[in-house]
PDB file of C-alpha atoms and ligand atoms in Angstrom:
ATOM      1  CA  UNK A 116      29.826  -8.204   3.863  1.00  0.00           C
ATOM      2  CA  UNK A 117      28.807  -9.476   0.429  1.00  0.00           C
ATOM      3  CA  UNK A 118      29.018  -7.242  -2.613  1.00  0.00           C
ATOM      4  CA  UNK A 119      25.732  -5.356  -3.142  1.00  0.00           C
ATOM      5  CA  UNK A 120      23.377  -6.701  -5.825  1.00  0.00           C
ATOM      6  CA  UNK A 121      22.069  -3.198  -6.485  1.00  0.00           C
ATOM      7  CA  UNK A 122      24.923  -1.673  -8.432  1.00  0.00           C
ATOM      8  CA  UNK A 123      24.581  -1.110 -12.179  1.00  0.00           C
ATOM      9  CA  UNK A 124      27.459  -3.509 -12.941  1.00  0.00           C
ATOM     10  CA  UNK A 125      26.522  -6.346 -10.616  1.00  0.00           C
ATOM     11  CA  UNK A 126      22.850  -6.168 -11.687  1.00  0.00           C
ATOM     12  CA  UNK A 127      23.901  -6.327 -15.355  1.00  0.00           C
ATOM     13  CA  UNK A 128      26.165  -9.278 -14.573  1.00  0.00           C
ATOM     14  CA  UNK A 129      23.347 -11.166 -12.789  1.00  0.00           C
ATOM     15  CA  UNK A 130      20.815 -10.474 -15.542  1.00  0.00           C
ATOM     16  CA  UNK A 131      23.252 -11.656 -18.217  1.00  0.00           C
ATOM     17  CA  UNK A 132      24.328 -14.731 -16.290  1.00  0.00           C
ATOM     18  CA  UNK A 133      20.719 -15.886 -16.004  1.00  0.00           C
ATOM     19  CA  UNK A 134      19.573 -14.588 -19.395  1.00  0.00           C
ATOM     20  CA  UNK A 135      16.797 -12.636 -17.690  1.00  0.00           C
ATOM     21  CA  UNK A 136      14.588 -10.250 -19.656  1.00  0.00           C
ATOM     22  CA  UNK A 137      12.266  -7.752 -17.968  1.00  0.00           C
ATOM     23  CA  UNK A 138       8.503  -8.128 -18.087  1.00  0.00           C
ATOM     24  CA  UNK A 139       6.957  -4.698 -18.168  1.00  0.00           C
ATOM     25  CA  UNK A 140       3.530  -6.164 -17.402  1.00  0.00           C
ATOM     26  CA  UNK A 141       4.845  -7.301 -13.983  1.00  0.00           C
ATOM     27  CA  UNK A 142       6.145  -3.840 -13.058  1.00  0.00           C
ATOM     28  CA  UNK A 143       9.744  -5.022 -13.142  1.00  0.00           C
ATOM     29  CA  UNK A 144      11.882  -1.961 -12.441  1.00  0.00           C
ATOM     30  CA  UNK A 145      14.860  -3.034 -10.365  1.00  0.00           C
ATOM     31  CA  UNK A 146      16.801  -0.754  -8.021  1.00  0.00           C
ATOM     32  CA  UNK A 147      20.473  -0.234  -8.830  1.00  0.00           C
ATOM     33  CA  UNK A 148      21.438   2.234  -6.097  1.00  0.00           C
ATOM     34  CA  UNK A 149      22.566   0.869  -2.701  1.00  0.00           C
ATOM     35  CA  UNK A 150      22.190   4.303  -1.062  1.00  0.00           C
ATOM     36  CA  UNK A 151      18.479   4.350  -1.832  1.00  0.00           C
ATOM     37  CA  UNK A 152      18.159   0.838  -0.438  1.00  0.00           C
ATOM     38  CA  UNK A 153      19.929   1.781   2.795  1.00  0.00           C
ATOM     39  CA  UNK A 154      17.643   4.772   3.067  1.00  0.00           C
ATOM     40  CA  UNK A 155      14.485   2.668   2.563  1.00  0.00           C
ATOM     41  CA  UNK A 156      15.615   0.138   5.143  1.00  0.00           C
ATOM     42  CA  UNK A 157      16.483   2.862   7.692  1.00  0.00           C
ATOM     43  CA  UNK A 158      12.857   4.063   7.582  1.00  0.00           C
ATOM     44  CA  UNK A 159      11.629   0.582   8.545  1.00  0.00           C
ATOM     45  CA  UNK A 160      13.369   0.650  11.978  1.00  0.00           C
ATOM     46  CA  UNK A 161      14.327  -3.009  11.764  1.00  0.00           C
ATOM     47  CA  UNK A 162      15.876  -4.931  14.636  1.00  0.00           C
ATOM     48  CA  UNK A 163      17.219  -8.456  14.788  1.00  0.00           C
ATOM     49  CA  UNK A 164      13.786  -9.388  16.146  1.00  0.00           C
ATOM     50  CA  UNK A 165      11.776  -8.022  13.213  1.00  0.00           C
ATOM     51  CA  UNK A 166       9.983 -10.153  10.657  1.00  0.00           C
ATOM     52  CA  UNK A 167       9.761  -8.576   7.199  1.00  0.00           C
ATOM     53  CA  UNK A 168       7.307  -9.258   4.397  1.00  0.00           C
ATOM     54  CA  UNK A 169       8.626  -8.154   1.014  1.00  0.00           C
ATOM     55  CA  UNK A 170       6.565  -8.043  -2.167  1.00  0.00           C
ATOM     56  CA  UNK A 171       8.457  -8.618  -5.387  1.00  0.00           C
ATOM     57  CA  UNK A 172      12.112  -9.309  -4.516  1.00  0.00           C
ATOM     58  CA  UNK A 173      13.154  -9.210  -8.188  1.00  0.00           C
ATOM     59  CA  UNK A 174      16.812 -10.290  -8.178  1.00  0.00           C
ATOM     60  CA  UNK A 175      17.108  -9.610  -4.442  1.00  0.00           C
ATOM     61  CA  UNK A 176      18.428  -6.023  -4.354  1.00  0.00           C
ATOM     62  CA  UNK A 177      16.293  -4.928  -1.408  1.00  0.00           C
ATOM     63  CA  UNK A 178      15.942  -8.422   0.028  1.00  0.00           C
ATOM     64  CA  UNK A 179      19.611  -8.703   0.923  1.00  0.00           C
ATOM     65  CA  UNK A 180      19.560  -5.376   2.788  1.00  0.00           C
ATOM     66  CA  UNK A 181      16.512  -6.556   4.720  1.00  0.00           C
ATOM     67  CA  UNK A 182      18.121  -9.924   5.459  1.00  0.00           C
ATOM     68  CA  UNK A 183      21.162  -8.168   6.931  1.00  0.00           C
ATOM     69  CA  UNK A 184      19.056  -6.171   9.421  1.00  0.00           C
ATOM     70  CA  UNK A 185      15.975  -8.278  10.227  1.00  0.00           C
ATOM     71  CA  UNK A 186      15.421 -11.649  11.832  1.00  0.00           C
ATOM     72  CA  UNK A 187      13.652 -13.126   8.837  1.00  0.00           C
ATOM     73  CA  UNK A 188      12.399 -12.018   5.423  1.00  0.00           C
ATOM     74  CA  UNK A 189       9.478 -13.640   3.634  1.00  0.00           C
ATOM     75  CA  UNK A 190       9.201 -12.433   0.041  1.00  0.00           C
ATOM     76  CA  UNK A 191       6.371 -12.993  -2.444  1.00  0.00           C
ATOM     77  CA  UNK A 192       7.541 -13.198  -6.056  1.00  0.00           C
ATOM     78  CA  UNK A 193       5.042 -13.900  -8.829  1.00  0.00           C
ATOM     79  CA  UNK A 194       7.617 -14.487 -11.586  1.00  0.00           C
ATOM     80  CA  UNK A 195       8.908 -18.071 -11.431  1.00  0.00           C
ATOM     81  CA  UNK A 196      11.843 -17.161 -13.708  1.00  0.00           C
ATOM     82  CA  UNK A 197      13.338 -15.244 -10.789  1.00  0.00           C
ATOM     83  CA  UNK A 198      13.491 -18.225  -8.425  1.00  0.00           C
ATOM     84  CA  UNK A 199      16.818 -19.636  -9.688  1.00  0.00           C
ATOM     85  CA  UNK A 200      18.230 -16.104  -9.794  1.00  0.00           C
ATOM     86  CA  UNK A 201      17.255 -15.458  -6.167  1.00  0.00           C
ATOM     87  CA  UNK A 202      18.600 -18.824  -5.104  1.00  0.00           C
ATOM     88  CA  UNK A 203      21.920 -17.742  -6.543  1.00  0.00           C
ATOM     89  CA  UNK A 204      22.043 -14.096  -5.377  1.00  0.00           C
ATOM     90  CA  UNK A 205      20.656 -14.721  -1.889  1.00  0.00           C
ATOM     91  CA  UNK A 206      22.692 -17.862  -1.182  1.00  0.00           C
ATOM     92  CA  UNK A 207      24.735 -16.050   1.530  1.00  0.00           C
ATOM     93  CA  UNK A 208      21.575 -15.489   3.600  1.00  0.00           C
ATOM     94  CA  UNK A 209      19.810 -18.207   5.541  1.00  0.00           C
ATOM     95  CA  UNK A 210      16.981 -16.046   6.860  1.00  0.00           C
ATOM     96  CA  UNK A 211      15.088 -15.499   3.596  1.00  0.00           C
ATOM     97  CA  UNK A 212      12.105 -17.441   2.345  1.00  0.00           C
ATOM     98  CA  UNK A 213      10.727 -16.874  -1.151  1.00  0.00           C
ATOM     99  CA  UNK A 214       7.077 -17.667  -1.837  1.00  0.00           C
ATOM    100  CA  UNK A 215       6.379 -18.037  -5.568  1.00  0.00           C
ATOM    101  CA  UNK A 216       2.874 -16.573  -5.521  1.00  0.00           C
ATOM    102  CA  UNK A 217       0.847 -13.546  -6.531  1.00  0.00           C
ATOM    103  CA  UNK A 218       0.658 -11.633  -3.250  1.00  0.00           C
ATOM    104  CA  UNK A 219      -2.946 -10.723  -4.059  1.00  0.00           C
ATOM    105  CA  UNK A 220      -3.830 -14.426  -3.952  1.00  0.00           C
ATOM    106  CA  UNK A 221      -2.072 -15.096  -0.672  1.00  0.00           C
ATOM    107  CA  UNK A 222      -3.658 -15.700   2.717  1.00  0.00           C
ATOM    108  CA  UNK A 223      -1.556 -13.055   4.437  1.00  0.00           C
ATOM    109  CA  UNK A 224      -2.809 -13.666   7.964  1.00  0.00           C
ATOM    110  CA  UNK A 225      -1.974 -17.340   7.629  1.00  0.00           C
ATOM    111  CA  UNK A 226       1.490 -16.523   6.296  1.00  0.00           C
ATOM    112  CA  UNK A 227       2.163 -14.218   9.254  1.00  0.00           C
ATOM    113  CA  UNK A 228       0.865 -16.830  11.666  1.00  0.00           C
ATOM    114  CA  UNK A 229       3.016 -19.578  10.169  1.00  0.00           C
ATOM    115  CA  UNK A 230       6.177 -17.647   9.325  1.00  0.00           C
ATOM    116  CA  UNK A 231       6.303 -15.162  12.180  1.00  0.00           C
ATOM    117  CA  UNK A 232       4.819 -17.050  15.087  1.00  0.00           C
ATOM    118  CA  UNK A 233       6.128 -15.524  18.340  1.00  0.00           C
ATOM    119  CA  UNK A 234       7.347 -12.328  16.606  1.00  0.00           C
ATOM    120  CA  UNK A 235       6.304  -9.021  18.221  1.00  0.00           C
ATOM    121  CA  UNK A 236       7.282  -6.955  15.247  1.00  0.00           C
ATOM    122  CA  UNK A 237       6.306  -7.519  11.613  1.00  0.00           C
ATOM    123  CA  UNK A 238       6.680  -4.923   8.869  1.00  0.00           C
ATOM    124  CA  UNK A 239       6.201  -4.752   5.119  1.00  0.00           C
ATOM    125  CA  UNK A 240       9.069  -3.309   3.080  1.00  0.00           C
ATOM    126  CA  UNK A 241       8.897  -3.305  -0.702  1.00  0.00           C
ATOM    127  CA  UNK A 242       9.604  -1.647  -3.998  1.00  0.00           C
ATOM    128  CA  UNK A 243       6.089  -2.389  -5.203  1.00  0.00           C
ATOM    129  CA  UNK A 244       5.023  -3.473  -8.684  1.00  0.00           C
ATOM    130  CA  UNK A 245       3.274  -0.199  -9.595  1.00  0.00           C
ATOM    131  CA  UNK A 246       0.374  -1.742 -11.517  1.00  0.00           C
ATOM    132  CA  UNK A 247      -1.015  -3.210  -8.284  1.00  0.00           C
ATOM    133  CA  UNK A 248       0.079  -0.656  -5.661  1.00  0.00           C
ATOM    134  CA  UNK A 249      -3.373   0.142  -4.282  1.00  0.00           C
ATOM    135  CA  UNK A 250      -4.780  -3.420  -4.200  1.00  0.00           C
ATOM    136  CA  UNK A 251      -1.670  -4.600  -2.336  1.00  0.00           C
ATOM    137  CA  UNK A 252      -1.894  -1.858   0.295  1.00  0.00           C
ATOM    138  CA  UNK A 253      -5.627  -2.359   0.763  1.00  0.00           C
ATOM    139  CA  UNK A 254      -5.231  -6.130   1.062  1.00  0.00           C
ATOM    140  CA  UNK A 255      -2.970  -5.646   4.093  1.00  0.00           C
ATOM    141  CA  UNK A 256      -5.215  -2.968   5.649  1.00  0.00           C
ATOM    142  CA  UNK A 257      -8.669  -4.443   5.043  1.00  0.00           C
ATOM    143  CA  UNK A 258      -7.358  -7.918   5.940  1.00  0.00           C
ATOM    144  CA  UNK A 259      -6.149  -6.507   9.275  1.00  0.00           C
ATOM    145  CA  UNK A 260      -2.802  -8.222   8.827  1.00  0.00           C
ATOM    146  CA  UNK A 261      -0.925  -7.637  12.100  1.00  0.00           C
ATOM    147  CA  UNK A 262       1.887  -5.373  10.896  1.00  0.00           C
ATOM    148  CA  UNK A 263       3.487  -2.342  12.574  1.00  0.00           C
ATOM    149  CA  UNK A 264       4.279  -0.433   9.415  1.00  0.00           C
ATOM    150  CA  UNK A 265       4.711  -0.469   5.656  1.00  0.00           C
ATOM    151  CA  UNK A 266       7.683   1.207   3.983  1.00  0.00           C
ATOM    152  CA  UNK A 267       6.899   1.043   0.296  1.00  0.00           C
ATOM    153  CA  UNK A 268       8.101   2.513  -2.962  1.00  0.00           C
ATOM    154  CA  UNK A 269       5.328   3.534  -5.369  1.00  0.00           C
ATOM    155  CA  UNK A 270       4.429   6.095  -8.008  1.00  0.00           C
ATOM    156  CA  UNK A 271       4.772   9.561  -6.473  1.00  0.00           C
ATOM    157  CA  UNK A 272       1.275  10.409  -7.676  1.00  0.00           C
ATOM    158  CA  UNK A 273      -0.228   7.579  -5.601  1.00  0.00           C
ATOM    159  CA  UNK A 274       1.870   8.538  -2.551  1.00  0.00           C
ATOM    160  CA  UNK A 275       0.515  12.086  -2.923  1.00  0.00           C
ATOM    161  CA  UNK A 276      -3.064  10.811  -3.022  1.00  0.00           C
ATOM    162  CA  UNK A 277      -2.566   8.614   0.033  1.00  0.00           C
ATOM    163  CA  UNK A 278      -1.052  11.396   2.149  1.00  0.00           C
ATOM    164  CA  UNK A 279      -3.372  14.177   0.941  1.00  0.00           C
ATOM    165  CA  UNK A 280      -5.279  16.453   3.339  1.00  0.00           C
ATOM    166  CA  UNK A 281      -8.886  17.641   2.905  1.00  0.00           C
ATOM    167  CA  UNK A 282      -9.513  20.440   0.411  1.00  0.00           C
ATOM    168  CA  UNK A 283      -6.587  19.504  -1.820  1.00  0.00           C
ATOM    169  CA  UNK A 284      -6.794  18.145  -5.350  1.00  0.00           C
ATOM    170  CA  UNK A 285      -5.174  14.831  -4.416  1.00  0.00           C
ATOM    171  CA  UNK A 286      -7.569  14.136  -1.499  1.00  0.00           C
ATOM    172  CA  UNK A 287     -10.029  11.348  -2.169  1.00  0.00           C
ATOM    173  CA  UNK A 288     -11.377   7.979  -1.087  1.00  0.00           C
ATOM    174  CA  UNK A 289      -7.867   6.430  -1.160  1.00  0.00           C
ATOM    175  CA  UNK A 290      -6.583   9.067   1.310  1.00  0.00           C
ATOM    176  CA  UNK A 291      -9.509   8.254   3.597  1.00  0.00           C
ATOM    177  CA  UNK A 292      -9.229   4.461   3.374  1.00  0.00           C
ATOM    178  CA  UNK A 293      -5.490   4.449   4.132  1.00  0.00           C
ATOM    179  CA  UNK A 294      -5.466   7.245   6.726  1.00  0.00           C
ATOM    180  CA  UNK A 295      -8.299   5.557   8.583  1.00  0.00           C
ATOM    181  CA  UNK A 296      -5.840   2.793   9.528  1.00  0.00           C
ATOM    182  CA  UNK A 297      -2.406   4.330   9.174  1.00  0.00           C
ATOM    183  CA  UNK A 298      -0.401   7.517   9.691  1.00  0.00           C
ATOM    184  CA  UNK A 299       1.082   8.266   6.310  1.00  0.00           C
ATOM    185  CA  UNK A 300       4.155  10.273   5.360  1.00  0.00           C
ATOM    186  CA  UNK A 301       6.397  10.494   2.328  1.00  0.00           C
ATOM    187  CA  UNK A 302       9.908   9.458   3.416  1.00  0.00           C
ATOM    188  CA  UNK A 303      11.651  10.423   0.198  1.00  0.00           C
ATOM    189  CA  UNK A 304      11.180  11.255  -3.450  1.00  0.00           C
ATOM    190  CA  UNK A 305      13.110   8.944  -5.740  1.00  0.00           C
ATOM    191  CA  UNK A 306      14.405   9.834  -9.214  1.00  0.00           C
ATOM    192  CA  UNK A 307      13.858   7.537 -12.207  1.00  0.00           C
ATOM    193  CA  UNK A 308      17.607   7.087 -12.657  1.00  0.00           C
ATOM    194  CA  UNK A 309      17.978   4.630  -9.761  1.00  0.00           C
ATOM    195  CA  UNK A 310      15.976   1.951 -11.598  1.00  0.00           C
ATOM    196  CA  UNK A 311      16.654  -0.358 -14.495  1.00  0.00           C
ATOM    197  CA  UNK A 312      14.724  -0.111 -16.731  1.00  0.00           C
ATOM    198  CA  UNK A 313      13.674   3.419 -15.777  1.00  0.00           C
ATOM    199  CA  UNK A 314       9.934   3.780 -15.079  1.00  0.00           C
ATOM    200  CA  UNK A 315       7.893   6.467 -16.852  1.00  0.00           C
ATOM    201  CA  UNK A 316       6.820   8.089 -13.611  1.00  0.00           C
ATOM    202  CA  UNK A 317       8.423   9.686 -10.560  1.00  0.00           C
ATOM    203  CA  UNK A 318       8.566   7.518  -7.446  1.00  0.00           C
ATOM    204  CA  UNK A 319       8.325   8.041  -3.714  1.00  0.00           C
ATOM    205  CA  UNK A 320       8.880   5.967  -0.612  1.00  0.00           C
ATOM    206  CA  UNK A 321       5.910   6.102   1.682  1.00  0.00           C
ATOM    207  CA  UNK A 322       5.905   5.136   5.326  1.00  0.00           C
ATOM    208  CA  UNK A 323       2.597   3.948   6.757  1.00  0.00           C
ATOM    209  CA  UNK A 324       2.478   3.375  10.512  1.00  0.00           C
ATOM    210  CA  UNK A 325      -0.461   1.682  12.163  1.00  0.00           C
ATOM    211  CA  UNK A 326      -2.579   4.073  14.223  1.00  0.00           C
ATOM    212  CA  UNK A 327      -3.002   3.146  17.887  1.00  0.00           C
ATOM    213  CA  UNK A 328      -6.723   3.691  17.458  1.00  0.00           C
ATOM    214  CA  UNK A 329      -9.101   4.567  14.658  1.00  0.00           C
ATOM    215  CA  UNK A 330      -9.648   8.331  14.181  1.00  0.00           C
ATOM    216  CA  UNK A 331     -13.409   7.860  14.428  1.00  0.00           C
ATOM    217  CA  UNK A 332     -15.644   5.091  15.708  1.00  0.00           C
ATOM    218  CA  UNK A 333     -17.742   3.721  12.873  1.00  0.00           C
ATOM    219  CA  UNK A 334     -20.542   1.177  12.842  1.00  0.00           C
ATOM    220  CA  UNK A 335     -19.269  -0.463   9.664  1.00  0.00           C
ATOM    221  CA  UNK A 336     -15.839   0.213   8.116  1.00  0.00           C
ATOM    222  CA  UNK A 337     -16.819  -1.081   4.665  1.00  0.00           C
ATOM    223  CA  UNK A 338     -19.800   1.245   4.685  1.00  0.00           C
ATOM    224  CA  UNK A 339     -17.550   4.201   5.590  1.00  0.00           C
ATOM    225  CA  UNK A 340     -15.395   3.469   2.545  1.00  0.00           C
ATOM    226  CA  UNK A 341     -18.492   3.062   0.371  1.00  0.00           C
ATOM    227  CA  UNK A 342     -19.730   6.490   1.487  1.00  0.00           C
ATOM    228  CA  UNK A 343     -16.268   7.977   0.869  1.00  0.00           C
ATOM    229  CA  UNK A 344     -16.064   6.468  -2.636  1.00  0.00           C
ATOM    230  CA  UNK A 345     -19.606   7.590  -3.400  1.00  0.00           C
ATOM    231  CA  UNK A 346     -18.832  11.133  -2.265  1.00  0.00           C
ATOM    232  CA  UNK A 347     -16.076  11.537  -4.841  1.00  0.00           C
ATOM    233  CA  UNK A 348     -17.769  10.030  -7.895  1.00  0.00           C
ATOM    234  CA  UNK A 349     -17.973  13.503  -9.409  1.00  0.00           C
ATOM    235  CA  UNK A 350     -15.681  15.838  -7.511  1.00  0.00           C
ATOM    236  CA  UNK A 351     -17.500  19.008  -8.499  1.00  0.00           C
ATOM    237  CA  UNK A 352     -20.882  17.768  -7.361  1.00  0.00           C
ATOM    238  CA  UNK A 353     -22.320  18.257  -3.882  1.00  0.00           C
ATOM    239  CA  UNK A 354     -22.362  15.463  -1.335  1.00  0.00           C
ATOM    240  CA  UNK A 355     -26.119  15.218  -1.682  1.00  0.00           C
ATOM    241  CA  UNK A 356     -25.978  14.745  -5.444  1.00  0.00           C
ATOM    242  CA  UNK A 357     -23.098  12.288  -5.332  1.00  0.00           C
ATOM    243  CA  UNK A 358     -24.584  10.204  -2.541  1.00  0.00           C
ATOM    244  CA  UNK A 359     -28.009  10.167  -4.127  1.00  0.00           C
ATOM    245  CA  UNK A 360     -26.645   8.742  -7.356  1.00  0.00           C
ATOM    246  CA  UNK A 361     -24.141   6.349  -5.765  1.00  0.00           C
ATOM    247  CA  UNK A 362     -25.680   4.913  -2.591  1.00  0.00           C
ATOM    248  CA  UNK A 363     -27.816   1.802  -2.846  1.00  0.00           C
ATOM    249  CA  UNK A 364     -27.211   1.669  -6.587  1.00  0.00           C
ATOM    250  CA  UNK A 365     -28.856   5.064  -6.982  1.00  0.00           C
ATOM    251  CA  UNK A 366     -32.004   3.967  -5.193  1.00  0.00           C
ATOM    252  CA  UNK A 367     -31.411   5.794  -1.898  1.00  0.00           C
ATOM    253  CA  UNK A 368     -34.185   8.220  -1.017  1.00  0.00           C
ATOM    254  CA  UNK A 369     -33.285  11.896  -0.981  1.00  0.00           C
ATOM    255  CA  UNK A 370     -35.233  12.407   2.271  1.00  0.00           C
ATOM    256  CA  UNK A 371     -33.212   9.736   4.031  1.00  0.00           C
ATOM    257  CA  UNK A 372     -29.955  11.271   2.943  1.00  0.00           C
ATOM    258  CA  UNK A 373     -31.101  14.722   3.998  1.00  0.00           C
ATOM    259  CA  UNK A 374     -32.270  13.334   7.349  1.00  0.00           C
ATOM    260  CA  UNK A 375     -28.769  11.924   7.984  1.00  0.00           C
ATOM    261  CA  UNK A 376     -27.191  15.331   7.266  1.00  0.00           C
ATOM    262  CA  UNK A 377     -29.762  16.992   9.521  1.00  0.00           C
ATOM    263  CA  UNK A 378     -28.939  14.629  12.394  1.00  0.00           C
ATOM    264  CA  UNK A 379     -25.281  15.557  12.408  1.00  0.00           C
ATOM    265  CA  UNK A 380     -25.771  19.208  11.501  1.00  0.00           C
ATOM    266  CA  UNK A 381     -23.852  18.996   8.225  1.00  0.00           C
ATOM    267  CA  UNK A 382     -24.557  20.986   5.074  1.00  0.00           C
ATOM    268  CA  UNK A 383     -25.479  18.562   2.237  1.00  0.00           C
ATOM    269  CA  UNK A 384     -24.293  21.192  -0.229  1.00  0.00           C
ATOM    270  CA  UNK A 385     -20.663  20.641   0.766  1.00  0.00           C
ATOM    271  CA  UNK A 386     -18.285  18.775  -1.508  1.00  0.00           C
ATOM    272  CA  UNK A 387     -16.693  15.501  -0.468  1.00  0.00           C
ATOM    273  CA  UNK A 388     -13.189  16.890  -0.688  1.00  0.00           C
ATOM    274  CA  UNK A 389     -13.869  19.275   2.229  1.00  0.00           C
ATOM    275  CA  UNK A 390     -14.707  16.521   4.748  1.00  0.00           C
ATOM    276  CA  UNK A 391     -12.190  15.174   7.252  1.00  0.00           C
ATOM    277  CA  UNK A 392     -12.128  11.453   8.030  1.00  0.00           C
ATOM    278  CA  UNK A 393     -13.914  12.197  11.316  1.00  0.00           C
ATOM    279  CA  UNK A 394     -16.708  13.945   9.399  1.00  0.00           C
ATOM    280  CA  UNK A 395     -16.952  11.072   6.925  1.00  0.00           C
ATOM    281  CA  UNK A 396     -17.245   8.734   9.907  1.00  0.00           C
ATOM    282  CA  UNK A 397     -20.138  10.731  11.379  1.00  0.00           C
ATOM    283  CA  UNK A 398     -21.875  10.933   8.017  1.00  0.00           C
ATOM    284  CA  UNK A 399     -21.468   7.201   7.394  1.00  0.00           C
ATOM    285  CA  UNK A 400     -22.892   6.359  10.822  1.00  0.00           C
ATOM    286  CA  UNK A 401     -25.915   8.615  10.285  1.00  0.00           C
ATOM    287  CA  UNK A 402     -26.567   7.207   6.787  1.00  0.00           C
ATOM    288  CA  UNK A 403     -26.161   3.680   8.120  1.00  0.00           C
ATOM    289  CA  UNK A 404     -28.887   4.361  10.714  1.00  0.00           C
ATOM    290  CA  UNK A 405     -31.202   5.893   8.115  1.00  0.00           C
ATOM    291  CA  UNK A 406     -30.787   3.071   5.585  1.00  0.00           C
ATOM    292  CA  UNK A 407     -31.391   0.468   8.269  1.00  0.00           C
ATOM    293  CA  UNK A 408     -34.777   2.017   9.039  1.00  0.00           C
ATOM    294  CA  UNK A 409     -35.965   1.482   5.467  1.00  0.00           C
TER     295      UNK A 409
HETATM  296  N1  SAM B 565      12.560  -5.572  -5.166  1.00  0.00           N
HETATM  297  C1  SAM B 565      13.187  -5.504  -6.469  1.00  0.00           C
HETATM  298  C2  SAM B 565      14.007  -4.234  -6.569  1.00  0.00           C
HETATM  299  O1  SAM B 565      13.701  -3.312  -5.807  1.00  0.00           O
HETATM  300  O2  SAM B 565      14.906  -4.181  -7.382  1.00  0.00           O
HETATM  301  C3  SAM B 565      12.175  -5.588  -7.604  1.00  0.00           C
HETATM  302  C4  SAM B 565      11.019  -4.607  -7.548  1.00  0.00           C
HETATM  303  S1  SAM B 565      10.025  -4.559  -8.992  1.00  0.00           S
HETATM  304  C5  SAM B 565       9.450  -2.871  -8.917  1.00  0.00           C
HETATM  305  C6  SAM B 565       8.532  -5.449  -8.590  1.00  0.00           C
HETATM  306  C7  SAM B 565       8.667  -6.944  -8.415  1.00  0.00           C
HETATM  307  O3  SAM B 565       7.393  -7.464  -8.055  1.00  0.00           O
HETATM  308  C8  SAM B 565       9.097  -7.740  -9.639  1.00  0.00           C
HETATM  309  O4  SAM B 565      10.092  -8.649  -9.268  1.00  0.00           O
HETATM  310  C9  SAM B 565       7.825  -8.469 -10.091  1.00  0.00           C
HETATM  311  O5  SAM B 565       8.075  -9.686 -10.737  1.00  0.00           O
HETATM  312  C10 SAM B 565       7.105  -8.673  -8.767  1.00  0.00           C
HETATM  313  N2  SAM B 565       5.648  -8.775  -8.840  1.00  0.00           N
HETATM  314  C11 SAM B 565       4.831  -8.194  -9.753  1.00  0.00           C
HETATM  315  N3  SAM B 565       3.540  -8.463  -9.468  1.00  0.00           N
HETATM  316  C12 SAM B 565       3.534  -9.227  -8.342  1.00  0.00           C
HETATM  317  C13 SAM B 565       2.496  -9.817  -7.564  1.00  0.00           C
HETATM  318  N4  SAM B 565       1.215  -9.654  -7.894  1.00  0.00           N
HETATM  319  N5  SAM B 565       2.850 -10.568  -6.494  1.00  0.00           N
HETATM  320  C14 SAM B 565       4.167 -10.733  -6.166  1.00  0.00           C
HETATM  321  N6  SAM B 565       5.171 -10.191  -6.871  1.00  0.00           N
HETATM  322  C15 SAM B 565       4.867  -9.435  -7.936  1.00  0.00           C
END
């Protein structure tokens, strides 16, 4: 087996050889601990039939571990300066394709269709650029990209928000949007010391696994998320107050909102943070019906 990229010495050697300097604005914190990488990869349950999408390969630390276990790895890297580096470090692997593109600009369904045609198993594995963690996750979920799971490193604080349960401080519209599609669990907490340069925040690896079916049947998913966002605009306010000021640009009628609560037998004086996803689903469906009448 080839020598791991992710050791402090080898990483330093590669960076010096290519005269590479980190761009903080691109969230460039590279992993220098092979044990962490093995651990991340083990949570992805890869087989030699799995297709992997990676976001931000950097100098290839995680990519090479993925290439050793999966059938094929397709990695999006925004920073063109890393292309010659990756060509060098990943030269022993013939099952890696680098796409020099901002993942947020990519047509992910098309990429899956073209790169993983005939694959039964596609997963996302990444040490994410932290400044775009949420948009990247939501792009995969809202775009209904056909993946089994995501095993992703992110700020611990965001992982806590995604996995939060009702009636906790971290619970909010992000918990609802992600948990609507995926089962979410923190696989491990990761110290700052395994990165170069070290980030300012604690990190965690989160495993998201696609739910077999949605936890609640909703008329309109986007509307559910709009209701969820609107319910948390001011956490200390009641649902009625928050929804009245947020729905329909603040033009929703109080009577209509109250009518929706009445229909489902829910107290409009509750706070958003106490509602389960199922309850948000019911509320969204009732509000949807009321607003359609107007
Ligand atoms: N995978 C490497 C590792 O673990 O050592 C590097 C991870 S580093 C946290 C994030 C990587 O994502 C960087 O290589 C950065 O250039 C890249 N990146 C940042 N924004 C991106 C975007 N919008 N699309 C694709 N790649 C991006």
